Each structure stands twice: as structure tokens, then as C-alpha cells.
mmCIF file of C-alpha atoms and ligand atoms in Angstrom:
data_model
loop_
_atom_site.group_PDB
_atom_site.id
_atom_site.type_symbol
_atom_site.label_atom_id
_atom_site.label_comp_id
_atom_site.label_asym_id
_atom_site.label_seq_id
_atom_site.Cartn_x
_atom_site.Cartn_y
_atom_site.Cartn_z
ATOM 1 C CA MET A 1 10.196 -36.434 17.033
ATOM 2 C CA ALA A 2 8.322 -37.475 13.975
ATOM 3 C CA ASP A 3 10.244 -40.747 13.585
ATOM 4 C CA THR A 4 7.975 -43.752 13.920
ATOM 5 C CA ILE A 5 9.047 -46.395 16.403
ATOM 6 C CA ASN A 6 8.710 -50.070 15.579
ATOM 7 C CA THR A 7 7.011 -51.247 18.769
ATOM 8 C CA GLU A 8 6.834 -54.872 17.604
ATOM 9 C CA ALA A 9 10.595 -54.971 17.229
ATOM 10 C CA ILE A 10 10.995 -53.447 20.707
ATOM 11 C CA SER A 11 8.687 -55.958 22.367
ATOM 12 C CA GLY A 12 10.327 -58.855 20.438
ATOM 13 C CA GLY A 13 13.764 -57.632 21.462
ATOM 14 C CA LEU A 14 12.777 -57.225 25.117
ATOM 15 C CA LYS A 15 11.255 -60.700 25.166
ATOM 16 C CA ALA A 16 14.442 -62.142 23.665
ATOM 17 C CA VAL A 17 16.575 -60.320 26.275
ATOM 18 C CA LYS A 18 14.419 -61.698 29.083
ATOM 19 C CA ILE A 19 14.734 -65.280 27.841
ATOM 20 C CA ILE A 20 18.487 -64.863 27.228
ATOM 21 C CA ARG A 21 18.946 -63.711 30.834
ATOM 22 C CA CYS A 22 17.081 -66.803 32.119
ATOM 23 C CA LEU A 23 19.042 -69.112 29.828
ATOM 24 C CA VAL A 24 22.380 -67.597 30.883
ATOM 25 C CA ARG A 25 21.415 -68.032 34.547
ATOM 26 C CA ASP A 26 20.496 -71.691 33.840
ATOM 27 C CA LEU A 27 23.766 -72.168 32.012
ATOM 28 C CA PHE A 28 25.843 -70.861 34.903
ATOM 29 C CA GLU A 29 23.842 -72.874 37.400
ATOM 30 C CA LEU A 30 24.413 -75.965 35.315
ATOM 31 C CA LEU A 31 28.116 -75.229 35.025
ATOM 32 C CA SER A 32 28.520 -74.554 38.757
ATOM 33 C CA ASP A 33 26.698 -77.753 39.701
ATOM 34 C CA GLY A 34 28.712 -79.820 37.228
ATOM 35 C CA THR A 35 27.601 -83.440 37.036
ATOM 36 C CA ASN A 36 25.964 -83.239 40.493
ATOM 37 C CA PHE A 37 23.130 -81.166 39.129
ATOM 38 C CA ASN A 38 19.602 -81.469 40.296
ATOM 39 C CA SER A 39 17.215 -81.173 37.421
ATOM 40 C CA SER A 40 14.476 -79.680 39.576
ATOM 41 C CA SER A 41 16.667 -76.688 40.513
ATOM 42 C CA LEU A 42 16.816 -75.532 36.905
ATOM 43 C CA SER A 43 14.149 -73.103 35.945
ATOM 44 C CA ASN A 44 12.172 -74.045 32.914
ATOM 45 C CA SER A 45 12.763 -70.765 31.156
ATOM 46 C CA GLU A 46 11.891 -72.034 27.741
ATOM 47 C CA ASN A 47 9.479 -74.743 26.848
ATOM 48 C CA GLY A 48 11.282 -77.968 26.067
ATOM 49 C CA CYS A 49 14.726 -76.502 26.474
ATOM 50 C CA ILE A 50 15.690 -78.590 29.485
ATOM 51 C CA SER A 51 12.799 -80.985 29.434
ATOM 52 C CA SER A 52 15.115 -83.916 28.921
ATOM 53 C CA LEU A 53 16.627 -83.558 32.401
ATOM 54 C CA ASN A 54 15.959 -86.689 34.385
ATOM 55 C CA ALA A 55 17.584 -88.110 37.466
ATOM 56 C CA VAL A 56 18.739 -91.652 36.902
ATOM 57 C CA GLY A 57 20.126 -94.570 39.029
ATOM 58 C CA GLY A 58 23.578 -95.136 40.744
ATOM 59 C CA GLY A 59 26.929 -96.795 39.802
ATOM 60 C CA ASN A 60 29.333 -96.128 36.894
ATOM 61 C CA ALA A 61 26.523 -96.311 34.455
ATOM 62 C CA VAL A 62 24.876 -93.665 36.527
ATOM 63 C CA ALA A 63 28.024 -91.496 36.432
ATOM 64 C CA GLU A 64 28.307 -91.919 32.687
ATOM 65 C CA SER A 65 24.683 -91.229 32.103
ATOM 66 C CA LYS A 66 25.007 -88.165 34.372
ATOM 67 C CA GLU A 67 27.898 -86.877 32.268
ATOM 68 C CA ASP A 68 25.959 -87.526 29.083
ATOM 69 C CA GLN A 69 22.961 -85.826 30.591
ATOM 70 C CA PHE A 70 25.131 -82.824 31.596
ATOM 71 C CA VAL A 71 26.568 -82.481 28.095
ATOM 72 C CA SER A 72 23.209 -82.821 26.400
ATOM 73 C CA ASN A 73 21.675 -80.235 28.754
ATOM 74 C CA LEU A 74 24.587 -77.892 28.075
ATOM 75 C CA GLN A 75 24.120 -78.318 24.339
ATOM 76 C CA THR A 76 20.388 -77.707 24.592
ATOM 77 C CA ILE A 77 20.882 -74.502 26.578
ATOM 78 C CA ILE A 78 23.621 -73.178 24.278
ATOM 79 C CA ALA A 79 21.541 -73.987 21.199
ATOM 80 C CA SER A 80 18.540 -72.064 22.568
ATOM 81 C CA LEU A 81 20.850 -69.221 23.614
ATOM 82 C CA ASN A 82 22.162 -69.004 20.054
ATOM 83 C CA SER A 83 18.685 -68.929 18.539
ATOM 84 C CA ARG A 84 17.524 -66.260 21.041
ATOM 85 C CA ILE A 85 20.584 -64.093 20.345
ATOM 86 C CA ARG A 86 19.808 -64.282 16.623
ATOM 87 C CA GLU A 87 16.254 -63.161 17.423
ATOM 88 C CA LEU A 88 17.605 -60.207 19.437
ATOM 89 C CA GLU A 89 19.960 -59.235 16.617
ATOM 90 C CA SER A 90 17.144 -59.266 14.055
ATOM 91 C CA SER A 91 15.023 -57.067 16.388
ATOM 92 C CA CYS A 92 17.947 -54.646 16.723
ATOM 93 C CA THR A 93 18.310 -54.509 12.938
ATOM 94 C CA LEU A 94 14.630 -53.605 12.641
ATOM 95 C CA LEU A 95 15.112 -50.869 15.242
ATOM 96 C CA ALA A 96 18.124 -49.389 13.452
ATOM 97 C CA HIS A 97 17.696 -45.678 12.790
ATOM 98 C CA SER A 98 16.951 -44.113 9.440
ATOM 99 C CA SER A 99 19.762 -43.377 7.004
ATOM 100 C CA SER A 100 19.753 -39.645 7.868
ATOM 101 C CA GLN A 101 20.516 -40.455 11.493
ATOM 102 C CA ILE A 102 23.242 -42.912 10.591
ATOM 103 C CA SER A 103 24.908 -40.380 8.299
ATOM 104 C CA LEU A 104 25.452 -38.070 11.276
ATOM 105 C CA ASN A 105 28.875 -39.084 12.554
ATOM 106 C CA LEU A 106 30.051 -37.534 15.793
ATOM 107 C CA GLY A 107 33.564 -38.983 15.632
ATOM 108 C CA ASN A 108 34.971 -40.432 18.823
ATOM 109 C CA SER A 109 31.748 -39.634 20.693
ATOM 110 C CA ALA A 110 30.321 -42.782 19.071
ATOM 111 C CA LEU A 111 32.408 -44.754 21.583
ATOM 112 C CA LEU A 112 30.087 -43.458 24.311
ATOM 113 C CA GLY A 113 27.418 -45.803 22.950
ATOM 114 C CA GLN A 114 29.670 -48.713 23.816
ATOM 115 C CA ASP A 115 30.113 -47.693 27.446
ATOM 116 C CA PRO A 116 28.952 -50.651 29.570
ATOM 117 C CA ALA A 117 27.415 -48.331 32.200
ATOM 118 C CA PHE A 118 23.684 -48.327 31.529
ATOM 119 C CA GLU A 119 23.131 -44.630 32.110
ATOM 120 C CA ARG A 120 25.862 -43.721 29.593
ATOM 121 C CA SER A 121 24.917 -46.035 26.745
ATOM 122 C CA LEU A 122 21.971 -43.774 25.777
ATOM 123 C CA ILE A 123 24.076 -40.619 25.685
ATOM 124 C CA TYR A 124 25.163 -41.065 22.059
ATOM 125 C CA SER A 125 21.625 -41.348 20.648
ATOM 126 C CA SER A 126 20.571 -38.329 22.768
ATOM 127 C CA MET A 127 23.542 -36.425 21.390
ATOM 128 C CA ILE A 128 22.515 -37.224 17.814
ATOM 129 C CA THR A 129 18.959 -36.047 18.552
ATOM 130 C CA SER A 130 20.270 -32.818 20.144
ATOM 131 C CA TYR A 131 22.549 -32.125 17.187
ATOM 132 C CA ARG A 132 19.697 -32.635 14.737
ATOM 133 C CA TRP A 133 17.450 -30.258 16.699
ATOM 134 C CA CYS A 134 20.294 -27.766 16.907
ATOM 135 C CA ASP A 135 20.762 -27.933 13.117
ATOM 136 C CA LYS A 136 17.032 -27.407 12.586
ATOM 137 C CA MET A 137 16.962 -24.463 15.001
ATOM 138 C CA LEU A 138 19.937 -22.873 13.239
ATOM 139 C CA GLU A 139 18.219 -23.303 9.899
ATOM 140 C CA TYR A 140 14.973 -21.692 11.144
ATOM 141 C CA ALA A 141 16.920 -18.876 12.812
ATOM 142 C CA THR A 142 18.711 -18.160 9.526
ATOM 143 C CA HIS A 143 15.399 -18.003 7.662
ATOM 144 C CA ALA A 144 13.879 -15.778 10.363
ATOM 145 C CA ASN A 145 16.883 -13.463 10.269
ATOM 146 C CA THR A 146 16.631 -13.122 6.471
ATOM 147 C CA ILE A 147 12.912 -12.397 6.604
ATOM 148 C CA LEU A 148 13.184 -9.958 9.524
ATOM 149 C CA SER A 149 16.105 -8.057 7.998
ATOM 150 C CA GLN A 150 14.091 -7.600 4.808
ATOM 151 C CA ASN A 151 10.893 -6.523 6.565
ATOM 152 C CA SER A 152 11.881 -4.615 9.644
ATOM 153 C CA LEU A 153 8.755 -4.222 11.764
ATOM 154 C CA LYS A 154 10.602 -2.557 14.615
ATOM 155 C CA ARG A 155 9.928 1.116 14.678
ATOM 156 C CA SER A 156 11.751 2.074 17.864
ATOM 157 C CA HIS A 157 15.280 3.518 18.183
ATOM 158 C CA PHE A 158 16.742 0.194 19.182
ATOM 159 C CA ASN A 159 16.900 -2.512 16.585
ATOM 160 C CA SER A 160 18.596 -5.693 17.746
ATOM 161 C CA LEU A 161 19.185 -6.929 14.209
ATOM 162 C CA THR A 162 20.879 -3.852 12.826
ATOM 163 C CA ASN A 163 22.691 -3.022 16.051
ATOM 164 C CA ALA A 164 24.115 -6.525 16.222
ATOM 165 C CA THR A 165 25.682 -6.160 12.797
ATOM 166 C CA LEU A 166 26.773 -2.573 13.204
ATOM 167 C CA ALA A 167 28.379 -3.280 16.558
ATOM 168 C CA MET A 168 30.921 -5.401 14.713
ATOM 169 C CA ASN A 169 32.481 -2.213 13.324
ATOM 170 C CA ARG A 170 35.326 -0.886 15.404
ATOM 171 C CA SER A 171 36.722 2.596 15.735
ATOM 172 C CA GLN A 172 40.380 3.338 15.152
ATOM 173 C CA PHE A 173 41.018 2.820 18.880
ATOM 174 C CA GLY A 174 39.576 -0.667 18.765
ATOM 175 C CA GLN A 175 36.425 0.264 20.635
ATOM 176 C CA PRO A 176 33.185 -1.078 19.224
ATOM 177 C CA VAL A 177 31.143 1.655 17.598
ATOM 178 C CA ILE A 178 27.457 1.425 18.396
ATOM 179 C CA TYR A 179 25.333 3.311 15.943
ATOM 180 C CA ARG A 180 21.869 4.459 16.803
ATOM 181 C CA ARG A 181 19.548 3.766 13.962
ATOM 182 C CA LYS A 182 17.955 7.025 12.942
ATOM 183 C CA THR A 183 14.214 6.878 12.930
ATOM 184 C CA MET A 184 12.861 8.775 10.020
ATOM 185 C CA GLY A 185 9.427 9.901 9.046
ATOM 186 C CA HIS A 186 8.243 11.363 12.357
ATOM 187 C CA ASN A 187 10.146 14.619 12.154
ATOM 188 C CA TYR A 188 7.831 16.591 9.863
ATOM 189 C CA SER A 189 6.122 19.852 10.599
ATOM 190 C CA ALA A 190 2.350 20.230 10.768
ATOM 191 C CA PRO A 191 2.103 22.206 7.461
ATOM 192 C CA GLN A 192 3.965 19.439 5.617
ATOM 193 C CA VAL A 193 1.518 16.849 6.950
ATOM 194 C CA ASP A 194 -1.413 19.104 6.032
ATOM 195 C CA THR A 195 -0.106 19.531 2.481
ATOM 196 C CA LEU A 196 0.205 15.776 2.028
ATOM 197 C CA CYS A 197 -3.316 15.205 3.391
ATOM 198 C CA HIS A 198 -4.761 17.774 1.001
ATOM 199 C CA LEU A 199 -2.985 15.977 -1.803
ATOM 200 C CA PHE A 200 -4.672 12.723 -0.751
ATOM 201 C CA GLN A 201 -8.012 14.515 -0.581
ATOM 202 C CA ARG A 202 -7.607 15.611 -4.202
ATOM 203 C CA HIS A 203 -6.447 12.169 -5.233
ATOM 204 C CA PHE A 204 -9.350 10.320 -3.592
ATOM 205 C CA PRO A 205 -12.418 12.557 -3.981
ATOM 206 C CA ASP A 206 -14.807 9.977 -2.490
ATOM 207 C CA MET A 207 -12.776 9.901 0.728
ATOM 208 C CA THR A 208 -13.340 12.748 3.192
ATOM 209 C CA LEU A 209 -10.350 13.724 5.279
ATOM 210 C CA GLU A 210 -10.526 15.849 8.376
ATOM 211 C CA ILE A 211 -7.367 16.767 10.267
ATOM 212 C CA VAL A 212 -7.575 17.380 14.009
ATOM 213 C CA ARG A 213 -4.756 17.746 16.500
ATOM 214 C CA PRO A 214 -6.064 16.814 19.949
ATOM 215 C CA PHE A 215 -2.654 15.510 21.073
ATOM 216 C CA GLY A 216 -0.588 18.572 20.182
ATOM 217 C CA ALA A 217 1.560 18.483 17.057
ATOM 218 C CA ASN A 218 0.602 14.992 15.935
ATOM 219 C CA ALA A 219 -2.311 14.813 13.540
ATOM 220 C CA VAL A 220 -5.343 12.572 13.834
ATOM 221 C CA LEU A 221 -7.107 11.990 10.524
ATOM 222 C CA LYS A 222 -10.831 11.346 10.550
ATOM 223 C CA ILE A 223 -11.689 9.573 7.355
ATOM 224 C CA THR A 224 -15.070 8.817 5.843
ATOM 225 C CA LEU A 225 -14.972 6.475 2.871
ATOM 226 C CA GLU A 226 -18.114 6.950 0.743
ATOM 227 C CA ARG A 227 -20.992 5.576 2.826
ATOM 228 C CA VAL A 228 -19.114 2.439 3.799
ATOM 229 C CA LEU A 229 -16.879 3.115 6.744
ATOM 230 C CA LYS A 230 -15.294 5.629 9.044
ATOM 231 C CA ALA A 231 -11.746 5.462 10.288
ATOM 232 C CA VAL A 232 -9.359 7.365 12.520
ATOM 233 C CA ILE A 233 -5.667 7.309 11.777
ATOM 234 C CA VAL A 234 -3.189 8.604 14.341
ATOM 235 C CA LEU A 235 -0.053 9.989 12.737
ATOM 236 C CA ARG A 236 3.341 10.793 14.195
ATOM 237 C CA GLY A 237 4.877 12.907 11.462
ATOM 238 C CA PHE A 238 4.301 10.715 8.424
ATOM 239 C CA ILE A 239 4.341 7.496 10.407
ATOM 240 C CA ILE A 240 0.985 5.838 11.004
ATOM 241 C CA GLU A 241 0.709 4.859 14.660
ATOM 242 C CA TRP A 242 -2.840 3.606 15.070
ATOM 243 C CA ILE A 243 -5.903 2.837 12.994
ATOM 244 C CA MET A 244 -9.457 2.151 14.057
ATOM 245 C CA VAL A 245 -12.213 1.400 11.578
ATOM 246 C CA LYS A 246 -15.920 1.624 12.354
ATOM 247 C CA ALA A 247 -19.207 1.536 10.494
ATOM 248 C CA TYR A 248 -20.408 4.599 8.622
ATOM 249 C CA HIS A 249 -23.095 5.348 11.221
ATOM 250 C CA GLU A 250 -20.876 4.809 14.263
ATOM 251 C CA GLU A 251 -19.220 7.763 15.961
ATOM 252 C CA PHE A 252 -15.707 8.377 17.214
ATOM 253 C CA GLU A 253 -16.534 11.536 19.140
ATOM 254 C CA VAL A 254 -17.320 11.213 22.815
ATOM 255 C CA GLU A 255 -20.164 13.424 23.968
ATOM 256 C CA ASN A 256 -18.690 15.443 26.801
ATOM 257 C CA LYS A 257 -17.529 18.973 27.365
ATOM 258 C CA TYR A 258 -14.116 18.300 25.762
ATOM 259 C CA ASN A 259 -15.567 16.577 22.665
ATOM 260 C CA HIS A 260 -12.491 14.403 22.447
ATOM 261 C CA ILE A 261 -12.000 11.563 19.990
ATOM 262 C CA ASP A 262 -12.212 7.994 21.187
ATOM 263 C CA ILE A 263 -9.536 6.153 19.241
ATOM 264 C CA TRP A 264 -9.595 2.991 21.337
ATOM 265 C CA SER A 265 -13.102 1.536 21.445
ATOM 266 C CA GLU A 266 -13.828 -1.002 18.725
ATOM 267 C CA SER A 267 -16.751 -1.183 16.330
ATOM 268 C CA ARG A 268 -19.912 -3.018 17.316
ATOM 269 C CA TYR A 269 -19.725 -5.002 14.063
ATOM 270 C CA GLU A 270 -17.413 -7.917 13.480
ATOM 271 C CA VAL A 271 -16.831 -6.948 9.871
ATOM 272 C CA PHE A 272 -15.267 -3.617 10.899
ATOM 273 C CA ARG A 273 -13.281 -5.220 13.715
ATOM 274 C CA LYS A 274 -11.766 -7.539 11.103
ATOM 275 C CA VAL A 275 -11.055 -4.612 8.766
ATOM 276 C CA THR A 276 -9.334 -2.828 11.687
ATOM 277 C CA ASN A 277 -7.081 -5.845 12.216
ATOM 278 C CA HIS A 278 -6.216 -6.050 8.530
ATOM 279 C CA ALA A 279 -5.586 -2.295 8.421
ATOM 280 C CA ASN A 280 -3.129 -2.515 11.314
ATOM 281 C CA ALA A 281 -1.329 -5.354 9.546
ATOM 282 C CA ALA A 282 -1.249 -3.325 6.319
ATOM 283 C CA MET A 283 0.118 -0.328 8.240
ATOM 284 C CA LEU A 284 3.120 -2.463 9.252
ATOM 285 C CA HIS A 285 3.434 -3.842 5.741
ATOM 286 C CA PHE A 286 3.577 -0.435 4.095
ATOM 287 C CA TYR A 287 5.849 1.081 6.742
ATOM 288 C CA SER A 288 8.982 2.418 5.110
ATOM 289 C CA PRO A 289 11.422 4.552 7.122
ATOM 290 C CA LEU A 290 13.141 5.884 4.000
ATOM 291 C CA HIS A 291 10.017 6.944 2.107
ATOM 292 C CA PRO A 292 7.377 7.697 4.773
ATOM 293 C CA ASP A 293 5.204 9.802 2.455
ATOM 294 C CA LEU A 294 5.127 7.012 -0.117
ATOM 295 C CA ALA A 295 4.214 4.546 2.661
ATOM 296 C CA VAL A 296 1.232 6.689 3.747
ATOM 297 C CA ARG A 297 0.163 7.146 0.112
ATOM 298 C CA SER A 298 0.275 3.361 -0.493
ATOM 299 C CA PHE A 299 -1.688 2.774 2.692
ATOM 300 C CA PHE A 300 -4.375 5.260 1.665
ATOM 301 C CA GLN A 301 -4.651 3.618 -1.732
ATOM 302 C CA TRP A 302 -5.090 0.271 0.022
ATOM 303 C CA LEU A 303 -7.687 1.690 2.447
ATOM 304 C CA HIS A 304 -9.548 3.297 -0.444
ATOM 305 C CA SER A 305 -10.120 -0.176 -1.945
ATOM 306 C CA TYR A 306 -12.591 -0.803 0.934
ATOM 307 C CA SER A 307 -15.143 1.391 -0.828
ATOM 308 C CA SER A 308 -16.317 -1.876 -2.406
ATOM 309 C CA LEU A 309 -16.373 -3.742 0.922
ATOM 310 C CA PHE A 310 -20.000 -4.848 0.599
ATOM 311 C CA SER A 311 -20.220 -5.071 -3.190
ATOM 312 C CA LYS A 312 -17.095 -6.819 -4.462
ATOM 313 C CA PRO A 313 -17.164 -10.648 -4.454
ATOM 314 C CA CYS A 314 -14.219 -12.691 -3.260
ATOM 315 C CA ARG A 315 -11.590 -13.225 -5.947
ATOM 316 C CA LYS A 316 -11.096 -16.870 -5.024
ATOM 317 C CA CYS A 317 -14.503 -18.313 -4.201
ATOM 318 C CA GLU A 318 -16.449 -15.639 -6.116
ATOM 319 C CA CYS A 319 -18.981 -15.462 -3.284
ATOM 320 C CA ARG A 320 -20.006 -12.325 -1.452
ATOM 321 C CA LEU A 321 -20.570 -13.946 1.930
ATOM 322 C CA GLN A 322 -18.539 -16.469 3.866
ATOM 323 C CA ASP A 323 -19.507 -17.103 7.503
ATOM 324 C CA ASN A 324 -21.899 -14.170 7.079
ATOM 325 C CA LEU A 325 -19.005 -11.817 6.358
ATOM 326 C CA PRO A 326 -18.068 -10.055 3.110
ATOM 327 C CA PRO A 327 -14.499 -10.270 1.784
ATOM 328 C CA THR A 328 -12.765 -8.257 4.528
ATOM 329 C CA TRP A 329 -9.187 -8.699 3.341
ATOM 330 C CA ARG A 330 -7.564 -6.733 0.537
ATOM 331 C CA ASP A 331 -4.407 -7.893 -1.169
ATOM 332 C CA VAL A 332 -1.658 -5.380 -0.388
ATOM 333 C CA ARG A 333 -0.236 -5.628 -3.928
ATOM 334 C CA ASN A 334 -3.168 -5.735 -6.331
ATOM 335 C CA LEU A 335 -5.994 -4.676 -3.926
ATOM 336 C CA GLU A 336 -8.086 -7.720 -4.821
ATOM 337 C CA ALA A 337 -10.834 -8.662 -2.341
ATOM 338 C CA TYR A 338 -10.569 -11.943 -0.470
ATOM 339 C CA HIS A 339 -12.310 -13.583 2.448
ATOM 340 C CA GLU A 340 -10.127 -14.121 5.461
ATOM 341 C CA LEU A 341 -9.951 -17.867 4.764
ATOM 342 C CA CYS A 342 -9.541 -17.454 0.970
ATOM 343 C CA ARG A 343 -6.375 -15.388 1.215
ATOM 344 C CA PRO A 344 -3.660 -16.533 -1.205
HETATM 345 ZN ZN1 LIG B 1 -13.779 -16.312 -0.598
#
């Protein structure tokens, strides 16, 4: 909880409670003893509060003086009790919760706070705290739901968000109808993918595209962007599944009798490891199940902006290097170069 606690008020209040307890005990002792009190048996809980207690001589005068003494002691104790209770009340006022907490009214549950049992008197404040947290959680969940429903990053058949809403529909027999969300974009033939890649090749002449199919029908694109970087992109239909970026002079091929492509090992250089991370994030950003070809085209346009990786200064700080790294991030909308820490 971010609420600040007034510790001075707490300690003042606790001190007042302690003294009130002692004074009440003295009061009852005094009352039980009546006029036969013994001043030494009273605890001196507060300086000067019962200091006037003195045993005096015998006879009627003694009885009278004892009565007077009893009354004056009683008055002293009650007066100090009153002042201490006022102190406790002022401490409680200081400890009163903020207006937002007071405005939360839980109806009859407020009576719980008045329960004399110690373990129950705190229940009401705990309830208020729980309700506030619950409200906050609900608010965050609503925001998260809005954001996630707009940018669906799930690419599998099952989508909890859409299924949850679609499951509300019922068939004519009253049974809930569960729709499977159709995944789109992966069901394209190899010639269609080849045609699209050749289109990209024409569109970006400084980017070399080589299509290989080591995993059967799914294409793996080996890309060389000018003399800046090399990348492999694993496609499933028109859906981008994996991206790995390396330096221009690094190799993806593994030297063995199968000559297979190593799509997993990272670059030796931090700059290309960072670009790989940003590329994977951009892949999710551009993912569009309804227009997969447009998504791949947008991604290629974004990747093409890395041709100026080592030459373009950061848009924000206008420096080329920050922590010995060039601007490794590219804005997904306007393709401006930014350092990782300068991102808008
Ligand atoms: Zn910068």
C-alpha cells in the first residue's frame, strides 16, 4: 500500500492507551478500597496524579480527612483519565484514513468494526483494503483485455479471448457452440510463396533473397541486406515463424555433409543480437491473420530500413553511438532509427 502511516500518531495513541489502562486500574482499586485505601498500594502511573495521597491520623477528623482524601484522589484520577482520553481521540483523528477510503461504504459490514472481539475489529479495514485491490485488479484486467483483443499475439488454434466470447453463443438446442478460430496465412502453396518473394526481390533490389526448403514445404529465406547484415526467416505459408540476424561476414550454413542451415545460434556481436530481438518483436507486431501477405511485406519494409544500421544517427539524441551501440531499434510506423533507450 502506498498510503503513508503517521507513526507519531500511532505511538502517541499507544502511549495514551497504556496510561489510560493504568489509570482505570487505579480508579477501580481506589473504588474497591473505598475510604480504607492505602496510598502506597496505588501505582504512580502518571507523575503527580496521585501524589497528594497521604495517610493521616485517627478519630473523626481522620475519617473526614480520609473521605476528603478519597474524593480528591478520585477527582484527580478522573481528571487525568479525561485528558488522556482526549489525547487518544486526537491521535485517532490523525490516523483517520484518507477521503477515498472513507467514501467506500460497505453497508452493514461497517458494524464489524465495532465488534468488541479483538480479532474481528480489524476485519472491516481489511475488507476495505481487499475491495480497493479488487477494484484495481478489475480495472487493470479490463485494460489488458482491451489491449489484447486489439493486438492478438496468439497464433495457435486456441485463443482464450475469442473462445470465451464466442462460447456465449448457443445453438438452437441450447448447447454452447464452441467455434475454432481459423488460422489463416499458413495454407499457401510453395509457388505462391515463391511469387511473393520474387516480388519483394524486385521491390528491394539491394536485398538479396534466397529461398531454400530444408524442412519440406515451408520456406526458409536467406536474406543479405547490402553489406550490413544477413538474416534467415523461417516461413510457414505467409506467416513468419522465426528470425535470426547476424553480421554480414557471419555464416548460417553448417559445414557438414548435409550442409544444413543453423537457424538457432546467435550472432557473436551484441548489435545483431539486439536487432534479432527487435525483429522478433516486429514480427509479432506486423502479424495479421487476415492479410498475411501484407504483414510479410510490411515486415520486409521494416527490415530493409536496417540498411542504414551503422550510418543513421538516432532520431532523439542525434548521436550515432550509445553504450558503444548504434541505433538498433527502428520505429515500426515511420522506420526512424532510435537507440534502445531513446525509444519514444
Ligand atoms: Zn539515441
